[in-house]
Coordinates of C-alpha atoms in Angstrom, one line a residue:
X1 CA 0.0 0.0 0.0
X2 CA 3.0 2.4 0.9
X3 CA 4.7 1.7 -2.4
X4 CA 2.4 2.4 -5.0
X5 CA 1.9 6.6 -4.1
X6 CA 6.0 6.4 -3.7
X7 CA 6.2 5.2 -7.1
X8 CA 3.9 7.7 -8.5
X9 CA 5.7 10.8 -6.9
X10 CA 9.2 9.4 -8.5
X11 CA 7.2 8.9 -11.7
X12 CA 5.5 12.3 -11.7
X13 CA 8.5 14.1 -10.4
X14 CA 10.4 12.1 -13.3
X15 CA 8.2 13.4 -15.8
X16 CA 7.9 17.2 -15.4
X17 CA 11.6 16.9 -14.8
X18 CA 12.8 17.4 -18.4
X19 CA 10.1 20.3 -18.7
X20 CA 12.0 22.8 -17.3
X21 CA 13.6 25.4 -19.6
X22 CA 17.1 25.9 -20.1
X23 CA 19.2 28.8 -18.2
X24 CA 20.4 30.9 -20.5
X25 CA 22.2 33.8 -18.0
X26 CA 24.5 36.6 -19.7
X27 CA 27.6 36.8 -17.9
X28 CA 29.0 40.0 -16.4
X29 CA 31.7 41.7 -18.5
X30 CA 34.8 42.7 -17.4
X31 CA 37.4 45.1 -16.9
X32 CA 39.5 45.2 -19.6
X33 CA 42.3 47.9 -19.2
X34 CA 44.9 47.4 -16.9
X35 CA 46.0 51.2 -16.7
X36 CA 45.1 54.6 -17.5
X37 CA 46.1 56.5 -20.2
X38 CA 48.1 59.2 -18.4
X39 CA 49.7 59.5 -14.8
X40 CA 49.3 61.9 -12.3
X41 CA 50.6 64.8 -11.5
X42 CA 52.2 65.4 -8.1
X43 CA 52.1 62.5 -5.2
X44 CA 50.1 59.6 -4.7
X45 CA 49.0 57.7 -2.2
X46 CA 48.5 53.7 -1.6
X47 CA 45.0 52.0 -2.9
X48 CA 44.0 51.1 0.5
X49 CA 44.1 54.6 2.0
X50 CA 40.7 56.5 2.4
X51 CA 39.8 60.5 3.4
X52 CA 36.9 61.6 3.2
X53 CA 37.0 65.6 1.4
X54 CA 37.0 67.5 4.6
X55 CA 40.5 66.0 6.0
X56 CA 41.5 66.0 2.6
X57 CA 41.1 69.7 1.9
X58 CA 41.9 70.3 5.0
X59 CA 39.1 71.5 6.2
X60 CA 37.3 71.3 9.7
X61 CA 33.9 73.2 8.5
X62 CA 33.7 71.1 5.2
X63 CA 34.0 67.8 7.4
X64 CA 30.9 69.6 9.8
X65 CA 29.0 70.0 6.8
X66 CA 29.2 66.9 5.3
X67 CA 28.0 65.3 8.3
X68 CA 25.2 67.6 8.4
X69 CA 24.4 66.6 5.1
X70 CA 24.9 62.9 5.8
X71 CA 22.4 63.1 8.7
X72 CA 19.6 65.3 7.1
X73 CA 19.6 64.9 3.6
X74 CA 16.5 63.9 2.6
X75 CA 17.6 62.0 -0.7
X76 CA 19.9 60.1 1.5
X77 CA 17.0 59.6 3.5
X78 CA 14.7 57.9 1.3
X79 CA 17.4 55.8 -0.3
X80 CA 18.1 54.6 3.9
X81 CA 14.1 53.4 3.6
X82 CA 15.0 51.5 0.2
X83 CA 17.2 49.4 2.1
X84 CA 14.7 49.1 4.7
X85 CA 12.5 48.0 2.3
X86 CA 14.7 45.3 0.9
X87 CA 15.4 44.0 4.3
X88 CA 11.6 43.3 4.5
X89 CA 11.4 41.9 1.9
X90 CA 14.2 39.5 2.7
X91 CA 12.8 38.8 5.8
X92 CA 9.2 38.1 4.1
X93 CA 11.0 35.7 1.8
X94 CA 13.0 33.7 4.8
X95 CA 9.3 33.5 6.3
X96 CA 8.4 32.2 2.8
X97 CA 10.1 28.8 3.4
X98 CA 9.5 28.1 7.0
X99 CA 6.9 25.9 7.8
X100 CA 3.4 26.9 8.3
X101 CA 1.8 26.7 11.8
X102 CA -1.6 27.2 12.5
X103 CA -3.7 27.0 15.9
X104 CA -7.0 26.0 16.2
X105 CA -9.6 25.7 19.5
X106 CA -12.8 25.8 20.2
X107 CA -16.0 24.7 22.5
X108 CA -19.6 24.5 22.9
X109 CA -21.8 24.9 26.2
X110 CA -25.1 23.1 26.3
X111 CA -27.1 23.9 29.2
X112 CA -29.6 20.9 30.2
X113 CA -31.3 21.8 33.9
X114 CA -33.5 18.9 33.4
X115 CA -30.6 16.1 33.4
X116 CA -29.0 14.9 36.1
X117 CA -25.7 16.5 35.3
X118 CA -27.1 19.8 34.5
X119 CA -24.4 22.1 31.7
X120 CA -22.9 19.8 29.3
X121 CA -20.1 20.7 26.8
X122 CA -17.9 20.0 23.5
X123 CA -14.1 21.1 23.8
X124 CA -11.5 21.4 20.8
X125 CA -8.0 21.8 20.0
X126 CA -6.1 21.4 16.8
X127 CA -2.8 21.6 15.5
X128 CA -1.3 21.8 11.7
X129 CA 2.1 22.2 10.4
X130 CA 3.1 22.0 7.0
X131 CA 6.2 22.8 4.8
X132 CA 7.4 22.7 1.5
X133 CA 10.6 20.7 0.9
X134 CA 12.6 23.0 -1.5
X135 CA 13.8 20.0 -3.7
X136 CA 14.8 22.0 -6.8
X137 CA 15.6 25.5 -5.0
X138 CA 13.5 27.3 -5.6
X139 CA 13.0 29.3 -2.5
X140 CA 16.7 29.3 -1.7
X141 CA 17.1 31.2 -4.9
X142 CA 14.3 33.6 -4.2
X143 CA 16.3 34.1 -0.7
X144 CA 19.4 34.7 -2.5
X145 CA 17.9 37.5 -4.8
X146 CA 16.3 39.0 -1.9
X147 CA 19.4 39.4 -0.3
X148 CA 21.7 40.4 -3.3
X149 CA 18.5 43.1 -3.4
X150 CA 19.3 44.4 -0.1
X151 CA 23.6 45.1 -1.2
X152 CA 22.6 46.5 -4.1
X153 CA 20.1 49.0 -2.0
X154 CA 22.9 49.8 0.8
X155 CA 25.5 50.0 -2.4
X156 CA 23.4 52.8 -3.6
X157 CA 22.9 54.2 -0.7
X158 CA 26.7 54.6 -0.3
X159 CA 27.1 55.7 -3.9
X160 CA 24.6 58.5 -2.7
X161 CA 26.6 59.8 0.0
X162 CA 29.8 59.7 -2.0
X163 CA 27.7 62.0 -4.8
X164 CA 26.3 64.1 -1.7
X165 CA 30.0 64.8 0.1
X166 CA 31.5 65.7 -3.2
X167 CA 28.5 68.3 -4.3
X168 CA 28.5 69.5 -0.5
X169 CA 32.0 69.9 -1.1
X170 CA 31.8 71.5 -4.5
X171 CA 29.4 74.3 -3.2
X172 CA 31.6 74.7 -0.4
X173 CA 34.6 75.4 -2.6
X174 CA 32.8 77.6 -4.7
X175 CA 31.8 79.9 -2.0
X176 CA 35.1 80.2 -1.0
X177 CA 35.9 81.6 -4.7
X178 CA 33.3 83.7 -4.9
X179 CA 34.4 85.3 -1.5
X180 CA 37.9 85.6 -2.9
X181 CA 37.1 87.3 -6.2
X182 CA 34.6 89.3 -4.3
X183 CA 37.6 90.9 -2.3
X184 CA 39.8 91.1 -5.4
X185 CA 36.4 93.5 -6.8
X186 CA 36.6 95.2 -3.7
X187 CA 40.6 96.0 -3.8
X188 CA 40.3 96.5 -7.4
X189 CA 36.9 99.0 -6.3
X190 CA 38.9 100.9 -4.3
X191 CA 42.0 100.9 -6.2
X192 CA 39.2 102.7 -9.5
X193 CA 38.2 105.5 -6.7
X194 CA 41.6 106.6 -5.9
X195 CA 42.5 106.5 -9.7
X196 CA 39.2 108.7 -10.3
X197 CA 40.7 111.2 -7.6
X198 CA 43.9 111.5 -9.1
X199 CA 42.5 111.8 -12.7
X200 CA 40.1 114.3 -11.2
X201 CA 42.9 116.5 -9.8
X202 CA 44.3 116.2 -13.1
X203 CA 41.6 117.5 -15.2
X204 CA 41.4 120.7 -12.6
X205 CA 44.5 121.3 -13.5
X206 CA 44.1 121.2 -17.0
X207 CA 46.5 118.1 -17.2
X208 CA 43.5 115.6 -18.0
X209 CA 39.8 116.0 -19.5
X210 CA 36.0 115.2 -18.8
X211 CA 36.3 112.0 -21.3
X212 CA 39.8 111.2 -19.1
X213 CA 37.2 111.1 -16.0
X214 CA 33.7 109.7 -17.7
X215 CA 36.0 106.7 -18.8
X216 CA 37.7 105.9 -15.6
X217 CA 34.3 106.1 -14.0
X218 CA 32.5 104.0 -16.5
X219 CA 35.0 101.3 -15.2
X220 CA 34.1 102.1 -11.5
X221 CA 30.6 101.3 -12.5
X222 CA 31.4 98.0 -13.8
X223 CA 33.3 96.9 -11.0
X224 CA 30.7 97.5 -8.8
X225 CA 27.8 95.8 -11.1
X226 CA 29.8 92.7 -11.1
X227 CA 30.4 92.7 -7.4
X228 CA 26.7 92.5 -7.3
X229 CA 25.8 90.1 -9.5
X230 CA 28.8 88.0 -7.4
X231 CA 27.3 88.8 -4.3
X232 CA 24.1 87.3 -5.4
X233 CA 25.6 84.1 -6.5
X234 CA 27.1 83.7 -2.8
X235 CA 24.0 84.2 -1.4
X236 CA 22.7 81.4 -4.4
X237 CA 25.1 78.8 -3.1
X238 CA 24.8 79.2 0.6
X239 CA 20.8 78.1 -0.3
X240 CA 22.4 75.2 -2.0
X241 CA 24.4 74.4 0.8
X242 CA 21.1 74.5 2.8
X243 CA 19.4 72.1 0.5
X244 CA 22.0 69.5 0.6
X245 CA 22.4 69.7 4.0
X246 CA 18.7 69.0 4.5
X247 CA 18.2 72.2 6.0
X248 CA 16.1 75.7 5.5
X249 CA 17.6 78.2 3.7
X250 CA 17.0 81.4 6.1
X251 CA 18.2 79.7 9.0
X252 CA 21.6 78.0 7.0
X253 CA 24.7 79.6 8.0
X254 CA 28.0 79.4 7.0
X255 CA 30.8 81.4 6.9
X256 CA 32.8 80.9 3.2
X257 CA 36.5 79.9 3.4
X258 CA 39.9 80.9 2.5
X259 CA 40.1 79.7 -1.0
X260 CA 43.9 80.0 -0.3
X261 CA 43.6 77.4 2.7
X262 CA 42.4 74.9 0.9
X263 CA 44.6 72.1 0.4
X264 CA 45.2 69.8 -2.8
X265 CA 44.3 67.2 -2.5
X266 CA 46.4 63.8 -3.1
X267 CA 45.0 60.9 -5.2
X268 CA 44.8 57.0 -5.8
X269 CA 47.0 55.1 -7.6
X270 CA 45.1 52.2 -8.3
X271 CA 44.5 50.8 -11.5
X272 CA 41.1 50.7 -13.5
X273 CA 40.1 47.3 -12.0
X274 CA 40.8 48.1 -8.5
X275 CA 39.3 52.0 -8.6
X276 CA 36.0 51.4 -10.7
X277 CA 35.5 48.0 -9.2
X278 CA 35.4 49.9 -5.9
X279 CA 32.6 52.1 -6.9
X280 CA 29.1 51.5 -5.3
X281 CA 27.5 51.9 -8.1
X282 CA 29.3 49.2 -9.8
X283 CA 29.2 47.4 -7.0
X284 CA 25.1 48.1 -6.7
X285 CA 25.0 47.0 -10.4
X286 CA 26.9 43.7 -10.0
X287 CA 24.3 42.7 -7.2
X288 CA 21.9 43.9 -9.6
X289 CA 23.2 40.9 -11.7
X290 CA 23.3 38.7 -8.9
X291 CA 19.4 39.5 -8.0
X292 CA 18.3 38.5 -11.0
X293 CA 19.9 35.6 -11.7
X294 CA 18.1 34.4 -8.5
X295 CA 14.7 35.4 -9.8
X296 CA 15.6 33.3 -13.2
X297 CA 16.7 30.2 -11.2
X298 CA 13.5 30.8 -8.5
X299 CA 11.2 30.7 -11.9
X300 CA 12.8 28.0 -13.7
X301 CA 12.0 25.8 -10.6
X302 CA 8.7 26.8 -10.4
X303 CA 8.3 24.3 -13.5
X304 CA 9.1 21.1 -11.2
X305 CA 6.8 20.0 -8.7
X306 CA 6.7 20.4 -5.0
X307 CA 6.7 18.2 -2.6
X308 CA 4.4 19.3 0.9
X309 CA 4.6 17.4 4.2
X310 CA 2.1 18.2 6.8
X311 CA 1.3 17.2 10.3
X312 CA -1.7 17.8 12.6
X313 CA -3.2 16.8 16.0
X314 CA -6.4 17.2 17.4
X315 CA -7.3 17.0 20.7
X316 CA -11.2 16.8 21.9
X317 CA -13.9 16.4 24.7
X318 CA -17.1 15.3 24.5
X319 CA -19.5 16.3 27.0
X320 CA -16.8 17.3 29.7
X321 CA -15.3 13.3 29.0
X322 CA -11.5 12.8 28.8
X323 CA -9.5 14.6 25.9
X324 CA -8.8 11.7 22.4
X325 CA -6.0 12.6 20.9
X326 CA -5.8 12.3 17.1
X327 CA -2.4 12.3 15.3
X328 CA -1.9 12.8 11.3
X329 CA 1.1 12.8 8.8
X330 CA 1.2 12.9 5.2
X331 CA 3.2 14.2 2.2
X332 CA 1.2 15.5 -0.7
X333 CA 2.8 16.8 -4.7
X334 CA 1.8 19.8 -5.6
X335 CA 2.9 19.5 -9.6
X336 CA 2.3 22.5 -12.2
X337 CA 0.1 21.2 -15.2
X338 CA -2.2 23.8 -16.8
X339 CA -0.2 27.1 -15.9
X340 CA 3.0 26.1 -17.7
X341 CA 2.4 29.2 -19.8
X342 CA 2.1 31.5 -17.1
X343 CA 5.3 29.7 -15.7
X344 CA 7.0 30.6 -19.1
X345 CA 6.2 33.8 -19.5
X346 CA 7.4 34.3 -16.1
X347 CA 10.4 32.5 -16.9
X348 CA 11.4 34.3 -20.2
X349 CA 10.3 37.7 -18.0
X350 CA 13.3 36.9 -15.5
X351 CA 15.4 36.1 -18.2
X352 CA 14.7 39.1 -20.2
X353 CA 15.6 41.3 -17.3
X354 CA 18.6 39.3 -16.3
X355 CA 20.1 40.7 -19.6
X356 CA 19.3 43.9 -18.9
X357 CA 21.1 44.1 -15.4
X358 CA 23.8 43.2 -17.6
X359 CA 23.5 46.2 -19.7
X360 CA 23.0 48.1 -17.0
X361 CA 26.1 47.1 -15.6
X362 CA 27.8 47.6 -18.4
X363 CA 26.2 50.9 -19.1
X364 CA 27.4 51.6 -15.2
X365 CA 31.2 50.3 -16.1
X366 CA 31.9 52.4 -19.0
X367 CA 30.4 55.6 -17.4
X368 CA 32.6 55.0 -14.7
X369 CA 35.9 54.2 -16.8
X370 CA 35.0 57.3 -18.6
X371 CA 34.7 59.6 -15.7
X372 CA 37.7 58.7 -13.8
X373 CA 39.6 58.8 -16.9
X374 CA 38.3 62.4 -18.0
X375 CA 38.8 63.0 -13.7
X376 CA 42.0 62.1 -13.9
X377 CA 42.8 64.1 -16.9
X378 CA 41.5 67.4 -15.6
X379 CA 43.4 67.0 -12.5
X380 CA 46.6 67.3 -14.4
X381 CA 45.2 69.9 -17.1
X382 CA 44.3 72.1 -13.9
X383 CA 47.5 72.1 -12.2
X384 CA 49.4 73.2 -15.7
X385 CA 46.8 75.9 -16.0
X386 CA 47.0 77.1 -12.8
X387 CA 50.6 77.5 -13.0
X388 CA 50.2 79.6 -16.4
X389 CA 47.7 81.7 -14.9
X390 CA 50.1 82.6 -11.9
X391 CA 52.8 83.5 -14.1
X392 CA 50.5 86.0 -16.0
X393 CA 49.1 87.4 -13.0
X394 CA 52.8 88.4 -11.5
X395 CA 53.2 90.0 -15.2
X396 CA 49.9 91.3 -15.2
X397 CA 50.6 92.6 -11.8
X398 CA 54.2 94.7 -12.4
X399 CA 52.4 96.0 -15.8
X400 CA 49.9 97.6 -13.6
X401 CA 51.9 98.9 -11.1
X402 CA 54.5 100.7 -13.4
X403 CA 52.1 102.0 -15.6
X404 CA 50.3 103.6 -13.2
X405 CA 53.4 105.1 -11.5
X406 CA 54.3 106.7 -14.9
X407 CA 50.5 108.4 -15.2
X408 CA 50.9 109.6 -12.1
X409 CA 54.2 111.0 -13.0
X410 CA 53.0 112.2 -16.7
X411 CA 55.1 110.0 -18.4
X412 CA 51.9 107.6 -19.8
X413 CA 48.6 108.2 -21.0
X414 CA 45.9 107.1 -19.3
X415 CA 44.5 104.6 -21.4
X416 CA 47.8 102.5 -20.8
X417 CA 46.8 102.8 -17.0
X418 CA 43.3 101.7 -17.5
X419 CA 44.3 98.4 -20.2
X420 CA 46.9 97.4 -17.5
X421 CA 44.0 97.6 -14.3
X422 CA 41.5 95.5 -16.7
X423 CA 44.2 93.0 -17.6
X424 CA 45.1 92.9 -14.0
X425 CA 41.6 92.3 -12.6
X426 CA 41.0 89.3 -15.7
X427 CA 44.1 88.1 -14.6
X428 CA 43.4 88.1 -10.7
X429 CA 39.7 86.6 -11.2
X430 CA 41.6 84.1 -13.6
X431 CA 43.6 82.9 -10.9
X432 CA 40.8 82.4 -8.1
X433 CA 39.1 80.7 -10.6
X434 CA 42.1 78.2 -11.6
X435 CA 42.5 77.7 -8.0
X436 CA 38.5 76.7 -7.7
X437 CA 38.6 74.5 -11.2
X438 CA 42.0 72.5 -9.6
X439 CA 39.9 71.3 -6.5
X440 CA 36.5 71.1 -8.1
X441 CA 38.9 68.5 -10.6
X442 CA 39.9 66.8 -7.4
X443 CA 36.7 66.5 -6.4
X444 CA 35.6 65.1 -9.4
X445 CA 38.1 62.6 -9.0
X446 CA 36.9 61.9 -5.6
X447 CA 33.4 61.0 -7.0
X448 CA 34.5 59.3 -10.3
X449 CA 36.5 56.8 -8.2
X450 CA 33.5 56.1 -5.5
X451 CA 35.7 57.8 -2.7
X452 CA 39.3 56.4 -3.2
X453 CA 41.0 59.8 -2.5
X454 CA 43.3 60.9 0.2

C-alpha cells in the first residue's frame, strides 16, 4: 500500500523533470584595461588609503558640513528606507520557506437543567504544520535575490553619500571663490576710486579731460555691477548648501573659506580594475546581476513540482469526557500542469531582465571608466593651468603697477593705465578661478572613483 503513491511521486517528479527550460544567463563583463592612459601629477597615495574631502582639503567646517548633510539629507534619506525596504522583503522571503503553523480551538456549552448532570459541553483543540521541501531550489534562490536586493540597496545608498560629500564639497569650494574674487572686486573698487581722484585733480589742473574722467568712472561702475551680481551668487550657493544639507535656507549659516587654505588634495593610484570595481554603483549593479539571476533560477523551478509534508493533531472532549488525541502525517505533490504558460512567461520575463542588469552594468562600467579617466585628466590639465595663470598674473601685476606710477608722474597716457588695471583684474579673477577649477577636478576625481581619494 506504501509503495504504489511512492512510485507515483518518483514517476511524476520524473516526468515534469525534463520540462523545465534551459538557463540561458549573460555573464557579467569585465574590466579590460589594466592602466590609464596618463599618470598623475604630483604624489600619490596607496589604494587602500581613504579620506573623506574634509580632512583631505583640510578643512574642519567642510567635514561639519558633510556630516550635516549625511544626517539630514532627505535623498539620503529615502534611499536609507530603500534598504529598509529590501530588508523586509528578505525577511518576508525567509518566512516564505519556513513551515506553516496554525492553531485551532474551540468549544460549545449546552445547558440541560432537566438532566441529572445539569451544563454539558464540547471542547477542541487542533494543531497543523506543513512545509514545503525545497527540492529544486526554488525558494533558496528567491532568498538569495532578496538578499543580493538588499547590497545592491545599501551599495546605492553609499554611492549616494559619495555623490552628496562631493557636491557638498563642491558648493563649499565655490563659495570660497566667490568670496575671494569678491575681495579682489573690492581691492580692485577701491583701487578705481583713488585713480578717479587722481585723474580728477588732473583735469582741474588742465593736465587731464572730462572723457579722461567719464572713462575711468565707466569702469568704477562695472566693477561695482559685477560685485553684485557675485554677491548674489554667494548668497545662491549658501541656499544650495542649505538644501544639501537638509536644511532651510533662512536659517543655514556658513561662513565661506579661504580659498587659499584649501589644500590639494592627493589621489589614488590604483589601476582601472581596482578603482572602478570599488565604486558603489558598480558594485550596486553587479548585485543587480546577482538578484536577478536568483529570480531566473526561482522561476525555472517553479516548472518542477513540490513536494508538501504536513502534520496535525487534534485533541477533543465530549460532554466534559477525557481529551482523544488524534495524530496525522502525510506528504502531498503539488505539480504545475495547466499554468505552464504562465510559468513561461514568467520565466522568459526573468530572463529578459537578467540581460538587462547586464546592460545596466555595463552601461554603469563604461560611465565609470569614462569619468575617472576624463577626472584624472582634468586633475593634471588644472595644475598646468593654474601655474600659467600665476605667471601671467605676477606680469599682469608689475604692468599695472609701473604704468600707473608713470601716469601719475606724466610720463603715460591714461588709457595704458586703465588696459593694465583690466588686464590685472581678468588676470586676478583668472587665478581664483584656476585655483576653484584644480579642486573642483579633485573633487571630481573623488566621486568618479567612488571615494578612493586621500
Amino acid at each position: 500500500m506504501t509503495r504504489r503513491p511512492t512510485l507515483l511521486l518518483a514517476a511524476a517528479t520524473t516526468a515534469l523533470f525534463g520540462c523545465a527550460p534551459a538557463l540561458q544567463l549573460q555573464h557579467q563583463p569585465r574590466i579590460e584595461a589594466i592602466a590609464w592612459s596618463e599618470e598623475l601629477a604630483g604624489g600619490e597615495l596607496s589604494a587602500d588609503q581613504r579620506l573623506g574631502l574634509g580632512p583631505a582639503l583640510g578643512s574642519p567646517e567642510l567635514t561639519e558640513l558633510v556630516g550635516r548633510a549625511l544626517r539630514r539629507n532627505p535623498d539620503l534619506a529615502i534611499a536609507a528606507a530603500r534598504v529598509d525596504q529590501a530588508r523586509a522583503r528578505l525577511r518576508s522571503a525567509r518566512a516564505a520557506s519556513l513551515p506553516t503553523v496554525s492553531l485551532s480551538a474551540g468549544g460549545e456549552l449546552v445547558s440541560n437543567r432537566g438532566a441529572a448532570r445539569g451544563d454539558q459541553g464540547d471542547a477542541f483543540a487542533g494543531l497543523d504544520i506543513s512545509y514545503d521541501l525545497d527540492l529544486f531550489g526554488g525558494a533558496a534562490a528567491a532568498n538569495r535575490a532578496s538578499r543580493d536586493r538588499v547590497r545592491a540597496a545599501e551599495e546605492d545608498r553609499r554611492a549616494l553619500a559619495v555623490v552628496l560629500e562631493a557636491e557638498v564639497s563642491r558648493a563649499f569650494v565655490e563659495r570660497a571663490a566667490l568670496s575671494r574674487r569678491i575681495a579682489l572686486l573690492d581691492r580692485n573698487i577701491a583701487k578705481a576710486v583713488e585713480l578717479e581722484r587722481i585723474i580728477t585733480v588732473r583735469r582741474d589742473a588742465g593736465e587731464a579731460t572730462t572723457v579722461d574722467v567719464g572713462r575711468q568712472n565707466g569702469q568704477l561702475l562695472g566693477l561695482r555691477a559685477e560685485r553684485v551680481r557675485l554677491d548674489l551668487a554667494l548668497v545662491q550657493t549658501r541656499s544650495a548648501l542649505a538644501i544639501l544639507c537638509g536644511e532651510e535656507a533662512p536659517l543655514f549659516r556658513a561662513e565661506p573659506a579661504d580659498l587659499d587654505r584649501l589644500a590639494i588634495p592627493q589621489f589614488d593610484s590604483a589601476d582601472p580594475q581596482v578603482l572602478v570595481g570599488a565604486r558603489p554603483d558598480v558594485r550596486a549593479a553587479e548585485a543587480g546581476i546577482a538578484a536577478a539571476g536568483g529570480d531566473v533560477a526561482s522561476a525555472r523551478a517553479a516548472f518542477y513540482p513540490r513536494l508538501r509534508l504536513s502534520g496535525g493533531s487534534f485533541l477533543q472532549s465530549a460532554s466534559g469526557g477525557p481529551l482523544d488525541a488524534l495524530f496525522s502525517l502525510g506528504a502531498s505533490l503539488l505539480a504545475p500542469i495547466f499554468n505552464r504558460g504562465a510559468l513561461r512567461g514568467d520565466f522568459e520575463l526573468a530572463t529578459a531582465r537578467q540581460r538587462e542588469s547586464v546592460e545596466l552594468y555595463r552601461r554603469t562600467l563604461l560611465a565609470a571608466l569614462g569619468e575617472t579617466e576624463n577626472a584624472r585628466a582634468a586633475v593634471t590639465r588644472a595644475a598646468q593651468r593654474e601655474r600659467l595663470i600665476e605667471q601671467m598674473a605676477a606680469e599682469a601685476r608689475r604692468t599695472a603697477e609701473l604704468t600707473r606710477l608713470q601716469y601719475t608722474e606724466g610720463m603715460s597716457d591714461l588709457r595704458d593705465t586703465l588696459d593694465a588695471d583690466e588686464r590685472l583684474i581678468a588676470a586676478e579673477e583668472a587665478m581664483a578661478i584656476a585655483r576653484q577649477q584644480r579642486i573642483d577636478a579633485a573633487i571630481d576625481l573623488f566621486r568618479a572613483t567612488g571615494g578612493r581619494l586621500g
